[in-house]
Short mmCIF file of C-alpha atoms and ligand atoms in Angstrom, two decimals:
data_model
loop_
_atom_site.label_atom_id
_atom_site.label_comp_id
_atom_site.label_asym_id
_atom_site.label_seq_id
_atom_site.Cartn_x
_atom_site.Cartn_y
_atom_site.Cartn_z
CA UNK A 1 10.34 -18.17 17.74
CA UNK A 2 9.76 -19.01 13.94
CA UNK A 3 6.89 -21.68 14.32
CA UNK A 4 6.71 -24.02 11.22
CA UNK A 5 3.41 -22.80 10.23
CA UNK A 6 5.03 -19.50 9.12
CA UNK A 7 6.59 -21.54 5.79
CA UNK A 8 5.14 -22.66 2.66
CA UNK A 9 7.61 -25.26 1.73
CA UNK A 10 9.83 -24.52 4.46
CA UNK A 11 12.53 -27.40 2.96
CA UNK A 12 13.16 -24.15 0.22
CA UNK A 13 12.70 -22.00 1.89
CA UNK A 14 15.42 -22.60 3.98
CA UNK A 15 17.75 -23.96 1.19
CA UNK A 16 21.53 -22.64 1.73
CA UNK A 17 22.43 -19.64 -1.35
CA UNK A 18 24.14 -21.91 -3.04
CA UNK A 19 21.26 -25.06 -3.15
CA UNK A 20 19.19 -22.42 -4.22
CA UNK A 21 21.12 -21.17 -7.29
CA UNK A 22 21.07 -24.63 -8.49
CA UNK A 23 17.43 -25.26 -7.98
CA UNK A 24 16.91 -21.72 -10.21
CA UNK A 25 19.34 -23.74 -12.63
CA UNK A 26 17.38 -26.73 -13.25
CA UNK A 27 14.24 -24.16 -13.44
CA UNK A 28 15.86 -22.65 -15.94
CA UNK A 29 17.00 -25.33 -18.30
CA UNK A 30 13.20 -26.74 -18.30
CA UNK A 31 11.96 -22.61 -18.78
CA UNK A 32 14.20 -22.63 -21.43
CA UNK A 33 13.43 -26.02 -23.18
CA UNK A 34 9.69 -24.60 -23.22
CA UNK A 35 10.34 -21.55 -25.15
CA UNK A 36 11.62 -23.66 -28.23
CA UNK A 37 8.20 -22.54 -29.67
CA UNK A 38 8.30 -18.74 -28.26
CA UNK A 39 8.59 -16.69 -31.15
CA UNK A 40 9.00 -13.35 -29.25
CA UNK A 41 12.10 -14.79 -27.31
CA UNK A 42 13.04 -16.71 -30.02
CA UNK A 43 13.40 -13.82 -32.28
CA UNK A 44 14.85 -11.32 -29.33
CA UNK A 45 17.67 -14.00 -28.88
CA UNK A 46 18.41 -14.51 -32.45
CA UNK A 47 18.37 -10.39 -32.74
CA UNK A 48 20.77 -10.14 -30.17
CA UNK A 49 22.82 -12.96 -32.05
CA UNK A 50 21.91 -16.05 -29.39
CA UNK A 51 20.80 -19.04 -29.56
CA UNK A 52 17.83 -19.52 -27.04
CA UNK A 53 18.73 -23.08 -26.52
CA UNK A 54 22.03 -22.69 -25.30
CA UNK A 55 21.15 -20.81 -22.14
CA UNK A 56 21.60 -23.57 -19.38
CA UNK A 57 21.67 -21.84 -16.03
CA UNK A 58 20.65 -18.96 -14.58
CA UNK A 59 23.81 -17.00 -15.32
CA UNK A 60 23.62 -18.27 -19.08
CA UNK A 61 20.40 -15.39 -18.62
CA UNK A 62 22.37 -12.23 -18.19
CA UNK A 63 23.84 -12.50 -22.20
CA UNK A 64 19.93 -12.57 -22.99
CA UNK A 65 18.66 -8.94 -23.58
CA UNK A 66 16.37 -7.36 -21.36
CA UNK A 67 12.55 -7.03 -22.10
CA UNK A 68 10.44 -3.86 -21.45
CA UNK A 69 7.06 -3.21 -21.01
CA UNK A 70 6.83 -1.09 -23.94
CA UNK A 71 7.92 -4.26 -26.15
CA UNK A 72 5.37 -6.13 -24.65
CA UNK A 73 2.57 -3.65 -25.68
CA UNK A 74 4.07 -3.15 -29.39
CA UNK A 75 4.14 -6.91 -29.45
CA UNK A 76 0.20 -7.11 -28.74
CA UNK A 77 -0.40 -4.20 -30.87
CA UNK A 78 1.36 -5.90 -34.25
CA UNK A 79 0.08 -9.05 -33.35
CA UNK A 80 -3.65 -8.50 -32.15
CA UNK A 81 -4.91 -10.00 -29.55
CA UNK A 82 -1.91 -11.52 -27.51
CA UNK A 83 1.00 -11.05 -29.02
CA UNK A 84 4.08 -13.70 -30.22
CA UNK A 85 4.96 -13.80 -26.37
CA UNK A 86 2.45 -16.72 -26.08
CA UNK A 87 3.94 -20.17 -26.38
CA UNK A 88 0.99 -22.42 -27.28
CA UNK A 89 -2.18 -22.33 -28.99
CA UNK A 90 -4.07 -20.41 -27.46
CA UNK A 91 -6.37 -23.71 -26.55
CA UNK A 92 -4.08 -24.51 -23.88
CA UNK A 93 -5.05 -21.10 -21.92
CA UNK A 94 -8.18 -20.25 -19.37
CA UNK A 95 -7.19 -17.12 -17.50
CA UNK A 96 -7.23 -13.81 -18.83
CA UNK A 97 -6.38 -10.88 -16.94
CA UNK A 98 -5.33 -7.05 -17.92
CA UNK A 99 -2.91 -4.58 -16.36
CA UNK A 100 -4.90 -1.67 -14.81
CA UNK A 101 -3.30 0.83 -17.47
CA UNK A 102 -2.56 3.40 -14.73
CA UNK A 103 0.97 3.86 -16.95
CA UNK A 104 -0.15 3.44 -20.60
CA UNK A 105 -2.13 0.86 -22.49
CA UNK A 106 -3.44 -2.36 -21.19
CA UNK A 107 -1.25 -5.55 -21.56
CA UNK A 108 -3.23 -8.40 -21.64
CA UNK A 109 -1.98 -11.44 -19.74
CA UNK A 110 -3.03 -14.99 -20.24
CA UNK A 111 -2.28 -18.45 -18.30
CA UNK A 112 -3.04 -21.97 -18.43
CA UNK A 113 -3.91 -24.37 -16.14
CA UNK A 114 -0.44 -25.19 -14.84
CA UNK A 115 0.50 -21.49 -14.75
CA UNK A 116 -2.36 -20.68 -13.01
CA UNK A 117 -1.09 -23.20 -10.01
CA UNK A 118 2.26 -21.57 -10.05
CA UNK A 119 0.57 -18.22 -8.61
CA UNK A 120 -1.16 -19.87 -6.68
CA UNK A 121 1.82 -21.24 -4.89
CA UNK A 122 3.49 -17.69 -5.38
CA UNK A 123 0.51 -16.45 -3.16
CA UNK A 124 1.01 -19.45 -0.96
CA UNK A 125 4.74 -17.92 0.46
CA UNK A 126 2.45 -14.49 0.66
CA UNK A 127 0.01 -16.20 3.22
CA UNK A 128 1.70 -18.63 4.88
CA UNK A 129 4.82 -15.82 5.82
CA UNK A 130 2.14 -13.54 6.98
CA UNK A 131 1.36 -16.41 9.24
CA UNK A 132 -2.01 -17.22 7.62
CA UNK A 133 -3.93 -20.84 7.72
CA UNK A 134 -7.06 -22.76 7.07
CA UNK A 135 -8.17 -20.91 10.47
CA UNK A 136 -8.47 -17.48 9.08
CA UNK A 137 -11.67 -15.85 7.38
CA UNK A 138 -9.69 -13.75 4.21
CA UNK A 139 -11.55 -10.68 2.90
CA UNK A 140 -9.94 -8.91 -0.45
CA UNK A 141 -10.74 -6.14 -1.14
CA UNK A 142 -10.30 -5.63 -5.15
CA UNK A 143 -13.02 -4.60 -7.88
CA UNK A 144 -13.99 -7.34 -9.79
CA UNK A 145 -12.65 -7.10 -13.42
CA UNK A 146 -9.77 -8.57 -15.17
CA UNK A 147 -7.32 -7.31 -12.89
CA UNK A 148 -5.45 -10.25 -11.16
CA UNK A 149 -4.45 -9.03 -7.98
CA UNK A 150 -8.12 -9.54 -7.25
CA UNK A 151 -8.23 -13.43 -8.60
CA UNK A 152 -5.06 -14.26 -7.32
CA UNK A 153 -5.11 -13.36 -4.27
CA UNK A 154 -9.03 -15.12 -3.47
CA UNK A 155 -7.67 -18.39 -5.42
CA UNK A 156 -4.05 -18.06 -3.42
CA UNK A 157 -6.81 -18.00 -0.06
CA UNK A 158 -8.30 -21.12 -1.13
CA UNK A 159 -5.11 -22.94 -2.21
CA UNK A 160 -4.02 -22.56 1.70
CA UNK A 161 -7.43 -24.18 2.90
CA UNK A 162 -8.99 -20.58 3.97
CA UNK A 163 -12.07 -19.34 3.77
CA UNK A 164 -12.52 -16.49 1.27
CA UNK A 165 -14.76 -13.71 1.34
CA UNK A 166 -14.65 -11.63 -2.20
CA UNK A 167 -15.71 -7.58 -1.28
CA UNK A 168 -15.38 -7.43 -5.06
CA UNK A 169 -18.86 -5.09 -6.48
CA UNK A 170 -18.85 -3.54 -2.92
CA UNK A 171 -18.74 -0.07 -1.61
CA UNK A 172 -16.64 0.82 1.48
CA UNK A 173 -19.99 0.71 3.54
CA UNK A 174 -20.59 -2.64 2.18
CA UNK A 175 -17.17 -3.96 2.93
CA UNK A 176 -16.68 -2.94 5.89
CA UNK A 177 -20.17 -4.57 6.98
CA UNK A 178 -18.93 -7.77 5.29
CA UNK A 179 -16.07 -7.36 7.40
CA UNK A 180 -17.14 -7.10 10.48
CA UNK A 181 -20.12 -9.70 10.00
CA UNK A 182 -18.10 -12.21 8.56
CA UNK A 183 -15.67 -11.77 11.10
CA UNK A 184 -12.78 -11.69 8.39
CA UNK A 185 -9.35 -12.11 10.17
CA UNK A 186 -7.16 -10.93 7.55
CA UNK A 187 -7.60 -7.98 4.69
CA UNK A 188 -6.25 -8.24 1.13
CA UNK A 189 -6.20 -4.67 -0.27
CA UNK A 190 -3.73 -1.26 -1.38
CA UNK A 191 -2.46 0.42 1.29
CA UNK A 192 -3.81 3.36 0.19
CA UNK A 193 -7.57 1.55 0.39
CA UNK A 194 -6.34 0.02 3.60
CA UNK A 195 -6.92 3.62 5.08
CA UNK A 196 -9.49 5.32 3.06
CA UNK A 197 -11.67 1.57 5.15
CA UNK A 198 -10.36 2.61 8.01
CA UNK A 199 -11.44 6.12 7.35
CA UNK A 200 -15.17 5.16 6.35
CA UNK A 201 -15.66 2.89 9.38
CA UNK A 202 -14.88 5.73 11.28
CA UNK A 203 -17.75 7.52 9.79
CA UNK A 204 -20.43 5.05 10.38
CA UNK A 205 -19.25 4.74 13.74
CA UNK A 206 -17.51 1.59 13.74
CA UNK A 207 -14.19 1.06 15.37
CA UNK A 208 -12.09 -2.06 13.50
CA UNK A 209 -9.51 -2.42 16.06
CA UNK A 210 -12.52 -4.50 17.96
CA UNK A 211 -13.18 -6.33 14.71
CA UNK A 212 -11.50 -9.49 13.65
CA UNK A 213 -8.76 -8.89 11.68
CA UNK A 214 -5.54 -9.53 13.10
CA UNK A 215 -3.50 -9.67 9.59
CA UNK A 216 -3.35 -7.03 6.52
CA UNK A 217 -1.50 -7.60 3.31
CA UNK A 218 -0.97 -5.02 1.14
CA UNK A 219 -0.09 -4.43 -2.55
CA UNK A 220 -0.05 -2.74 -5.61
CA UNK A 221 2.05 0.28 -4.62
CA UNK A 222 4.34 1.02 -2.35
CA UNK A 223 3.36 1.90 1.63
CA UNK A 224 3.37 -1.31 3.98
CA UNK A 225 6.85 -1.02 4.29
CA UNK A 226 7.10 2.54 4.95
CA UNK A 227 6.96 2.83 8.66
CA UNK A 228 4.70 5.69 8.85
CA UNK A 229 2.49 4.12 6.88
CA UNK A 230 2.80 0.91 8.66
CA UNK A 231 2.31 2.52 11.37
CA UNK A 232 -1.23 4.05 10.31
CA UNK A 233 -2.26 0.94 9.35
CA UNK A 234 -1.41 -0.97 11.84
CA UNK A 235 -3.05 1.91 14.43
CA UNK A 236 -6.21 2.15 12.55
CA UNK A 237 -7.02 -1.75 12.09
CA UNK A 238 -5.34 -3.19 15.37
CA UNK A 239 -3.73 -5.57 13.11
CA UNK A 240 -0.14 -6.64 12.00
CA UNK A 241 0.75 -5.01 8.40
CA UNK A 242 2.46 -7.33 5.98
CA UNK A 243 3.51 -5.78 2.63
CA UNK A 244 3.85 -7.90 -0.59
CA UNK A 245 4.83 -6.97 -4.31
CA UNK A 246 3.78 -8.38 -7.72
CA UNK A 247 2.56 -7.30 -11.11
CA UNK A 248 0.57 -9.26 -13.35
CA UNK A 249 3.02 -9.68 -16.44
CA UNK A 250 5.58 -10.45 -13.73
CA UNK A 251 4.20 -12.44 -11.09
CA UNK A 252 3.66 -12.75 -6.84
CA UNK A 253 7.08 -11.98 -7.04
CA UNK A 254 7.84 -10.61 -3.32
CA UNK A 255 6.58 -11.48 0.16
CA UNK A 256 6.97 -9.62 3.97
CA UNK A 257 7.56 -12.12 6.97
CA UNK A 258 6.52 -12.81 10.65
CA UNK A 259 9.88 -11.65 11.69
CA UNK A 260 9.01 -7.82 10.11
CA UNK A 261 12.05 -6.42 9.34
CA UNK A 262 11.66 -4.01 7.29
CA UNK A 263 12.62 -5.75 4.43
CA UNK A 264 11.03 -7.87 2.75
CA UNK A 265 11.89 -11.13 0.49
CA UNK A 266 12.18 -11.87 -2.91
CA UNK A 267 10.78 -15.39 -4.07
CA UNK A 268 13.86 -16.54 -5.13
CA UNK A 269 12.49 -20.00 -5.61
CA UNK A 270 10.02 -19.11 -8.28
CA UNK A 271 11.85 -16.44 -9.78
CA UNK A 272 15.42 -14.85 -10.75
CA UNK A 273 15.89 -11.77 -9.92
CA UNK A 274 19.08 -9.26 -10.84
CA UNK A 275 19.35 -5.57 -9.41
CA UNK A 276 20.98 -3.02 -12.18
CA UNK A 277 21.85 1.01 -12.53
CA UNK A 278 18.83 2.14 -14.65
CA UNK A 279 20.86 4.61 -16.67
CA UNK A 280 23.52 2.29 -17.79
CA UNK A 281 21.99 -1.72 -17.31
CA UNK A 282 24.95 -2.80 -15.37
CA UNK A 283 24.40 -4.78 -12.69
CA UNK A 284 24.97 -3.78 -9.32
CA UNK A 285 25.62 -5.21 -5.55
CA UNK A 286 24.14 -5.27 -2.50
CA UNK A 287 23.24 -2.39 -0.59
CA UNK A 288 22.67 -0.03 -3.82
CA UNK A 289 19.66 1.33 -5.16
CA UNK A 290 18.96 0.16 -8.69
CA UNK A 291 15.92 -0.91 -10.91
CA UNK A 292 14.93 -4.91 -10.11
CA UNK A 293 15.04 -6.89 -13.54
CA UNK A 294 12.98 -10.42 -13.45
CA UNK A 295 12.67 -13.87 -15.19
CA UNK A 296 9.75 -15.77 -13.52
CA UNK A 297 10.39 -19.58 -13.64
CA UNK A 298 6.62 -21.26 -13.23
CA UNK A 299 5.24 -19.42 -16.44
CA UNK A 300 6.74 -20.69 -19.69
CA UNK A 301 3.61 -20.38 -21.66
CA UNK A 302 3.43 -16.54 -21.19
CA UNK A 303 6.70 -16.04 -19.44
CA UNK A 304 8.84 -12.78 -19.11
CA UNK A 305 12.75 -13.09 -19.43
CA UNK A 306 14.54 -10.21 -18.06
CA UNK A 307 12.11 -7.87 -17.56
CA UNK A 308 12.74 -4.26 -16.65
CA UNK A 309 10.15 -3.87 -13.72
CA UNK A 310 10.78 -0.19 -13.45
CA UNK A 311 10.44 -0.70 -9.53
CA UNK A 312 13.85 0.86 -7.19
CA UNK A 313 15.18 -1.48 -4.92
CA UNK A 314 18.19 -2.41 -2.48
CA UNK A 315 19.38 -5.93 -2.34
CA UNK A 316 20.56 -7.84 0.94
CA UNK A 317 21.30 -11.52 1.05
CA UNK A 318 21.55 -10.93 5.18
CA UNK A 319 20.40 -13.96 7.00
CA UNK A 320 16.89 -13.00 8.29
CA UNK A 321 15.81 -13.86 11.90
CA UNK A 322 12.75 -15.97 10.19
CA UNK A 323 15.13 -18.30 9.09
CA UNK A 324 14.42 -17.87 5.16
CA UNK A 325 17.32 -17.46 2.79
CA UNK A 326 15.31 -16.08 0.46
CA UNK A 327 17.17 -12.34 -0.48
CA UNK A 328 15.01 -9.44 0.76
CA UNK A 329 14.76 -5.67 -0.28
CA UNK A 330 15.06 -3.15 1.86
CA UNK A 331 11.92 -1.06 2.82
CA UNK A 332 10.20 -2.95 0.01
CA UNK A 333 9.85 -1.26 -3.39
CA UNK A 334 11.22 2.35 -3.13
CA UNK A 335 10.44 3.78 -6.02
CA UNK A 336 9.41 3.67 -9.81
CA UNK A 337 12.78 4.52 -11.70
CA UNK A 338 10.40 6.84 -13.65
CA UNK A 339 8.73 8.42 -11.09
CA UNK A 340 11.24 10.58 -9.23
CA UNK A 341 10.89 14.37 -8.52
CA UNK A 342 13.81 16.06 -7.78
CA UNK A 343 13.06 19.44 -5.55
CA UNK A 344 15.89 21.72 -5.29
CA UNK A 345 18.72 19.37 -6.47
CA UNK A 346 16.85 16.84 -4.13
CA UNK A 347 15.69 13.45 -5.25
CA UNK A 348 12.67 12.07 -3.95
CA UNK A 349 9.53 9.54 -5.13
CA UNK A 350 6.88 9.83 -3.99
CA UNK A 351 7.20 6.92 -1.78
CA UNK A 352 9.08 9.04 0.78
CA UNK A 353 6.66 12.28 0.91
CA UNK A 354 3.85 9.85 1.31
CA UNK A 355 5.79 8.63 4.07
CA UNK A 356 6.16 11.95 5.45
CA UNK A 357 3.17 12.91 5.21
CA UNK A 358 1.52 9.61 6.58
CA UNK A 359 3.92 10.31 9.87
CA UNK A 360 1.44 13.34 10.83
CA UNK A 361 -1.52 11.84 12.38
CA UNK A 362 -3.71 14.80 11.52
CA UNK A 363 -4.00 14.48 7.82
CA UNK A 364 -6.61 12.23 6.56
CA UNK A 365 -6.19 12.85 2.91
CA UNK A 366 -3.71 14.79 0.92
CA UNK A 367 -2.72 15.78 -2.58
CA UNK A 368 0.89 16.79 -3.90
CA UNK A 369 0.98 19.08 -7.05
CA UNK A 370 4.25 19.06 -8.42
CA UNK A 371 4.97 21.95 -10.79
CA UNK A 372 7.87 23.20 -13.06
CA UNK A 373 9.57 26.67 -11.85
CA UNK A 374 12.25 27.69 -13.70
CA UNK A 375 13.27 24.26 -14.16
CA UNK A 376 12.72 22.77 -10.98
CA UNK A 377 9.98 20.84 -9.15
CA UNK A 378 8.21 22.36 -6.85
CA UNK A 379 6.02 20.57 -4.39
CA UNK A 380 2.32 22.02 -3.38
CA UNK A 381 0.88 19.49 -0.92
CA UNK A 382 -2.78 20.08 -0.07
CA UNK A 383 -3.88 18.24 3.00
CA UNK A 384 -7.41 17.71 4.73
CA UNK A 385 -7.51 17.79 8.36
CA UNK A 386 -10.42 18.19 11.17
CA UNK A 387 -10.72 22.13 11.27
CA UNK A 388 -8.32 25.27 10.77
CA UNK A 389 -6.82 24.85 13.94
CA UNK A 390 -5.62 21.64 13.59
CA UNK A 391 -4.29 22.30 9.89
CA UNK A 392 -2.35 25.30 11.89
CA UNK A 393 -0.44 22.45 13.86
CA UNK A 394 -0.37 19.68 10.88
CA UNK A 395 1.08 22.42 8.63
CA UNK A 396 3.61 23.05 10.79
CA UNK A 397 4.85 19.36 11.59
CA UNK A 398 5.30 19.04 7.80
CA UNK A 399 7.08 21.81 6.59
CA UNK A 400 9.05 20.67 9.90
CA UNK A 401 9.67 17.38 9.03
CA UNK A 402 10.53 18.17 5.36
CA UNK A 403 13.32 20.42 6.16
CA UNK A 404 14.53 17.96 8.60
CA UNK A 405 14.60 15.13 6.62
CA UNK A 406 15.33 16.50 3.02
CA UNK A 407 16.41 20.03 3.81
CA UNK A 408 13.47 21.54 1.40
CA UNK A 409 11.12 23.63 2.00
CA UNK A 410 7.43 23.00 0.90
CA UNK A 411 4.21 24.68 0.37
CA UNK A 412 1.18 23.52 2.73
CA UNK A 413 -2.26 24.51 1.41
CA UNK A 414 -5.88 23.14 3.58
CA UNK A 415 -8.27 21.28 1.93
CA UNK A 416 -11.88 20.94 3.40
CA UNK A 417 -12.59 17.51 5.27
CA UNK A 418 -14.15 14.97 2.21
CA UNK A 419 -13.12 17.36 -0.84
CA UNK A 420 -9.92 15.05 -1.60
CA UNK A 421 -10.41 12.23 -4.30
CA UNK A 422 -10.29 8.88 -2.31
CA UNK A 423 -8.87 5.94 -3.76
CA UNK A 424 -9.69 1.50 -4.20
CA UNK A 425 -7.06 0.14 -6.09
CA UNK A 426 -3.41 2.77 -6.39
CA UNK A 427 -3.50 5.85 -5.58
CA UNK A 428 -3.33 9.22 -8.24
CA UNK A 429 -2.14 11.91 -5.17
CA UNK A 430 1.01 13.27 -7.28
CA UNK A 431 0.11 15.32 -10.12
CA UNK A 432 2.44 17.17 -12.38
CA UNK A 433 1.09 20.76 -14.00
CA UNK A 434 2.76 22.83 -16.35
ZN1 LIG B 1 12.27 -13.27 6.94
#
């Protein structure tokens, strides 16, 4: 039973395909009549031989030109500090944030007051879908710093009436104390960090499943949609695993449900979103893998139009059981377009061997080395486990489920317990020598 609690503004939420394309339409035409002052867009139109003002509904869009990340950090590099991409003085702002850099050079990201309430209700469909209220204790665990997952996500807390609880300038020890003491019922963090907690608690002793937390959400790579993953999760905390997608230049843009599907759903009410082939731009249909391009609709004074996200994904507009029409992506984000390894004429990211690997209970931490022989990848996974005997078994149920599910064959090497980097925010486990 989907109880009303479960929605944020359930009246959208629940708007018929077609009700929805037209609200995206109006969103659109006032986006658009923003950017009159936007001299990046402004310029990229004219370049491309439009006129900015005569885009009127969302399918007006596709004739714009995508945008890239790498413009974005040219633009800020010519024009020091922010870049043309900002369309007021800059008196109008107060938030600053930065991108974490794990993929190049920092893009600073700036909002204003009204922007600033349009994540907030981004991170309102994040809560209220993972069935959170004023009832529940939220813990995130971010680093402070000018990263925004951390401030979004404690100010997206307080927007639904919930009482926040920052672990940001903890350690693990500290966290999971705060935790526990605080009796925080749901946990903001990477899946990756999500474990590594689950991990330390261990250590000291302290079993979470009796804690409080009933609810995790998880973001900033993929994992709470792969089931193995889930699974581990879900195992280690005793709590329901919720997986949600966003970037700062981009937005809250995506959002798992109480029905837990597998997939989960695009926020098609605050943003447009178009799925095409990587290699060629084209748009494609459902039920294909392609790269997800977005143009966010609540952020005209620092907005992005088009923009290549880099992230794989597979389209349905299938009713789900939760009763949202929202679209959804299957097993959340995939992939990074840029990120995939190909072992023996075999594609995979690194999404999939972490799921894999995450499907043998034994391994607490592992590493994948990825190195060029003769032109292809091969794969070197180091993994930590309990003792010798237990990386005898572990070993074998990878190398096992490798050649079952991709037909490759990979090389297993032991670690000693603790000697594996662990991880906060996303995870560096893939490295690429030679
Ligand atoms: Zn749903």
């Amino acid at each position: 039973m989907t109880r009303a609690s479960h929605f944020y503004a359930q009246e959208i939420e629940t708007l018929s395909r077609e009700d929805l394309r037209k609200l995206q339409d109006q969103r659109v035409r006032s986006l658009i009549n923003e950017l009159s002052s936007n001299a990046f867009y402004q310029e990229k139109a004219r370049a491309a031989g439009l006129d900015l003002s005569r885009i009127e509904c969302a399918e007006d869009l596709r004739s714009l030109p995508f945008t890239t990340k790498q413009e974005l950090v040219d633009d800020q590099l010519e024009h020091p500090p922010f870049g043309r991409v900002l369309t007021y003085p800059i008196s109008r702002y107060r938030y600053f944030h930065q991108t974490s850099g794990t993929t190049g050079r920092p893009l600073k990201w700036l909002d204003t007051e009204e922007s600033w309430r349009w994540w907030l209700r981004s991170w309102g469909y994040v809560y209220r879908a993972a069935g959170v209220t004023s009832d529940d204790v939220v813990f995130c665990a971010f680093s402070f710093g000018p990263y925004l997952s951390h401030w979004a996500a404690i100010s997206g807390a307080w927007h639904i009436g919930a009482l926040c609880v920052s672990g940001g300038g903890m350690n693990s020890e500290q966290r999971i104390q705060s935790i526990v003491d605080n009796r925080a019922t749901v946990i903001v963090c990477t899946p990756t960090y999500a474990l590594h907690l689950a991990e330390a608690a261990r250590e000291l002793g302290i079993d979470l499943r009796s804690s409080a937390v009933r609810v995790g959400i998880h973001a900033g790579e993929p994992g709470a949609s792969l089931p193995n993953v889930k699974r581990a999760i879900e195992d280690a905390w005793g709590a329901t695993c919720f997986d949600h997608a966003g970037a700062t230049e981009a937005g809250a843009w995506a959002f798992d449900c109480e029905a837990q599907t597998g997939a989960i759903h695009l926020n098609d009410a605050e943003f447009i979103f178009e799925v095409i082939d990587p290699e060629s731009g084209e748009s494609i249909g459902e039920g294909q893998r392609g790269e997800l391009v977005i143009t966010n609709l609540g952020r005209g004074c620092m907005p992005v139009l088009r923009y290549r996200t880099g992230d794989l994904v597979e389209l349905t507009t299938e009713p789900c059981p939760c009763g949202r029409t929202f679209a959804r992506i299957k097993g959340g984000v995939v992939g990074r377009a840029d990120d995939m390894i190909i072992v023996r004429g075999v594609n995979l990211y690194p999404s999939a061997i972490d799921n894999l690997i995450r499907g043998v209970p034994l391994v607490s931490e592992y590493e994948v080395e990825i190195s060029r022989v003769s032109g292809l990848d091969e794969l070197l996974i180091r993994i930590e486990t309990p003792n010798s005997e237990s990386f005898t078994e572990a070993s074998h149920q990878l190398t096992h489920s490798f050649r079952t599910a991709h037909s490759i064959r990979v090389n297993v090497e032991h670690s000693p317990s603790g000697s594996l980097p662990r991880y906060e925010f996303k995870s560096r486990r893939f490295k690429r020598i030679g």
